[in-house]
Amino acid sequence: MDYKQQAEDLASVAQFGDLVEFSYPIGYSHWGVYDGDGHVVHFGVADEGHLKKMFRNSLQTVFPLCGDLLIGDTCIRRQRLEDVTVPNGSHIMITNNRHARKPSAEDEIRLRRDALLGKELAYELFSLNCEHFATFVRFGEAVCNQIPGKTKNVECKSATEVFQKIVTEYNS
């Protein structure tokens, strides 16, 4: 099934606040939070000039990874599912059960999403990544279970603190 069809199928069953996993063929995943109407909120590519965009696209042809990871500039964006750039062979799915936590109330998820939307952050593979973001929005704690050698389902306190500080400032 092609990626666009996967995105359409997911949008037909997804609920606000679901964790969306973009599973890459190399064994890692990109993560976001379903935001309704076929959209996901995720660590996306930051605004970039033409030269930087060409460089990122070139990197992606050599390394089938998200260019954000390699360049380090991200912006939390709301995008249509089918517009999220993923390597060929990726699969998209709802994955709400991999983090051993109960979801927050919808109004808390919306508050965290609203506070973080549009923020530019440096992507840090081990301490501030897309899975940390998505789990923080859904659960209120940043967790990443795909880092080799790290204990699963343990909160990354530094990522939670970064995100929580933004949320607190947003509410002031």
C-alpha positions as CSV (number, residue, x, y, z in Angstrom):
1,M,0.0,0.0,0.0
2,D,1.4,3.4,-0.9
3,Y,2.1,6.0,1.7
4,K,-0.7,8.4,0.7
5,Q,-3.3,5.5,1.0
6,Q,-1.8,4.6,4.5
7,A,-2.2,8.3,5.5
8,E,-5.9,8.3,4.3
9,D,-6.6,5.0,6.1
10,L,-5.0,6.2,9.3
11,A,-7.0,9.5,9.2
12,S,-10.2,7.6,8.9
13,V,-9.8,5.9,12.3
14,A,-7.4,8.1,14.3
15,Q,-8.7,10.1,17.3
16,F,-7.3,13.4,18.5
17,G,-4.2,12.8,20.7
18,D,-3.3,9.4,19.2
19,L,0.4,8.8,18.8
20,V,1.3,8.5,15.1
21,E,4.4,6.4,14.3
22,F,6.1,6.8,10.9
23,S,8.1,3.6,10.9
24,Y,11.2,3.8,8.7
25,P,12.6,0.8,6.9
26,I,15.9,1.2,8.7
27,G,14.4,0.3,12.1
28,Y,13.7,3.8,13.6
29,S,10.6,5.8,13.6
30,H,9.4,9.4,13.5
31,W,6.6,10.3,15.9
32,G,3.8,12.8,16.0
33,V,0.4,13.4,17.6
34,Y,-2.8,13.2,15.6
35,D,-4.5,16.5,15.5
36,G,-7.7,15.7,13.7
37,D,-8.8,16.4,10.1
38,G,-6.0,14.3,8.6
39,H,-3.2,16.4,10.4
40,V,-0.4,15.5,12.7
41,V,1.7,17.8,15.0
42,H,5.4,16.8,15.0
43,F,9.0,17.9,14.9
44,G,9.1,19.1,11.3
45,V,11.7,20.8,9.2
46,A,12.4,24.4,10.4
47,D,12.0,27.3,8.0
48,E,15.0,27.0,5.7
49,G,16.5,28.8,2.7
50,H,16.9,27.2,-0.7
51,L,20.6,26.2,-0.1
52,K,19.9,24.5,3.2
53,K,16.8,22.7,1.7
54,M,19.0,21.4,-1.2
55,F,21.6,20.2,1.3
56,R,19.0,18.4,3.5
57,N,17.4,16.7,0.4
58,S,20.9,15.6,-0.7
59,L,21.5,14.1,2.8
60,Q,18.2,12.3,2.7
61,T,19.2,10.5,-0.6
62,V,22.4,9.2,1.0
63,F,21.0,8.6,4.5
64,P,17.4,7.4,4.6
65,L,16.8,9.4,7.8
66,C,14.8,12.5,8.6
67,G,16.9,15.5,7.5
68,D,16.1,17.2,10.8
69,L,18.1,14.7,12.7
70,L,21.2,15.3,10.6
71,I,20.9,19.1,10.4
72,G,19.4,19.7,13.8
73,D,16.9,22.4,13.1
74,T,13.2,21.6,13.8
75,C,10.0,23.4,14.2
76,I,6.9,21.9,15.8
77,R,4.4,21.9,12.9
78,R,0.9,20.9,12.1
79,Q,0.9,19.1,8.7
80,R,-1.3,16.9,6.7
81,L,-0.3,13.3,7.2
82,E,0.5,12.7,3.6
83,D,2.8,15.8,3.5
84,V,5.2,14.5,6.2
85,T,8.4,13.6,4.4
86,V,9.4,10.0,5.1
87,P,11.8,7.6,3.3
88,N,10.4,5.2,0.7
89,G,9.1,2.1,2.4
90,S,7.9,3.8,5.5
91,H,4.7,2.7,7.2
92,I,2.4,4.9,9.2
93,M,0.3,3.7,12.1
94,I,-1.3,4.6,15.4
95,T,0.9,3.4,18.3
96,N,-0.7,4.3,21.6
97,N,0.4,1.3,23.6
98,R,4.3,1.4,23.6
99,H,4.9,3.8,26.5
100,A,3.2,2.2,29.6
101,R,1.3,5.4,30.4
102,K,-2.3,6.6,30.4
103,P,-3.2,9.5,28.1
104,S,-3.9,12.9,29.6
105,A,-7.3,14.5,29.3
106,E,-8.0,16.0,25.9
107,D,-7.9,19.6,27.2
108,E,-4.4,19.0,28.7
109,I,-3.2,17.5,25.4
110,R,-4.6,20.6,23.6
111,L,-2.9,22.9,26.0
112,R,0.5,21.3,25.5
113,R,0.0,21.2,21.7
114,D,-1.0,24.8,21.6
115,A,2.0,25.9,23.7
116,L,4.5,24.0,21.6
117,L,3.1,24.6,18.1
118,G,5.5,26.8,16.1
119,K,8.4,26.5,18.5
120,E,11.8,26.0,17.0
121,L,14.0,23.6,18.9
122,A,17.3,21.9,18.3
123,Y,16.8,18.2,17.6
124,E,18.9,16.1,20.0
125,L,18.7,12.4,19.3
126,F,19.2,11.2,22.8
127,S,17.6,14.0,24.8
128,L,15.1,16.0,22.7
129,N,13.6,14.2,19.8
130,C,10.3,13.6,18.0
131,E,9.3,10.7,20.3
132,H,10.0,12.8,23.4
133,F,7.8,15.6,21.9
134,A,4.9,13.3,21.0
135,T,4.8,11.4,24.3
136,F,5.1,14.7,26.2
137,V,2.0,16.1,24.4
138,R,0.0,12.9,24.9
139,F,1.2,11.9,28.5
140,G,2.8,15.0,30.0
141,E,6.1,13.1,30.2
142,A,8.8,12.8,27.5
143,V,9.7,9.2,26.8
144,C,11.7,7.6,24.0
145,N,11.8,3.8,23.7
146,Q,13.8,3.5,20.5
147,I,17.3,4.6,21.7
148,P,19.5,1.5,21.9
149,G,20.8,0.7,25.3
150,K,18.3,2.9,27.2
151,T,15.8,1.4,29.6
152,K,12.3,1.4,28.1
153,N,9.4,3.5,29.5
154,V,11.7,5.8,31.5
155,E,10.9,9.5,31.5
156,C,13.6,11.8,30.0
157,K,13.4,14.4,32.6
158,S,15.5,17.0,30.7
159,A,13.1,16.8,27.7
160,T,10.1,17.0,29.9
161,E,11.6,20.1,31.6
162,V,12.3,21.8,28.3
163,F,8.7,21.2,27.0
164,Q,7.1,22.0,30.4
165,K,8.9,25.3,30.6
166,I,7.4,26.4,27.3
167,V,4.0,25.3,28.4
168,T,4.3,27.1,31.7
169,E,5.4,30.3,29.9
170,Y,2.5,30.0,27.4
171,N,0.1,29.9,30.3
172,S,1.5,32.9,32.2
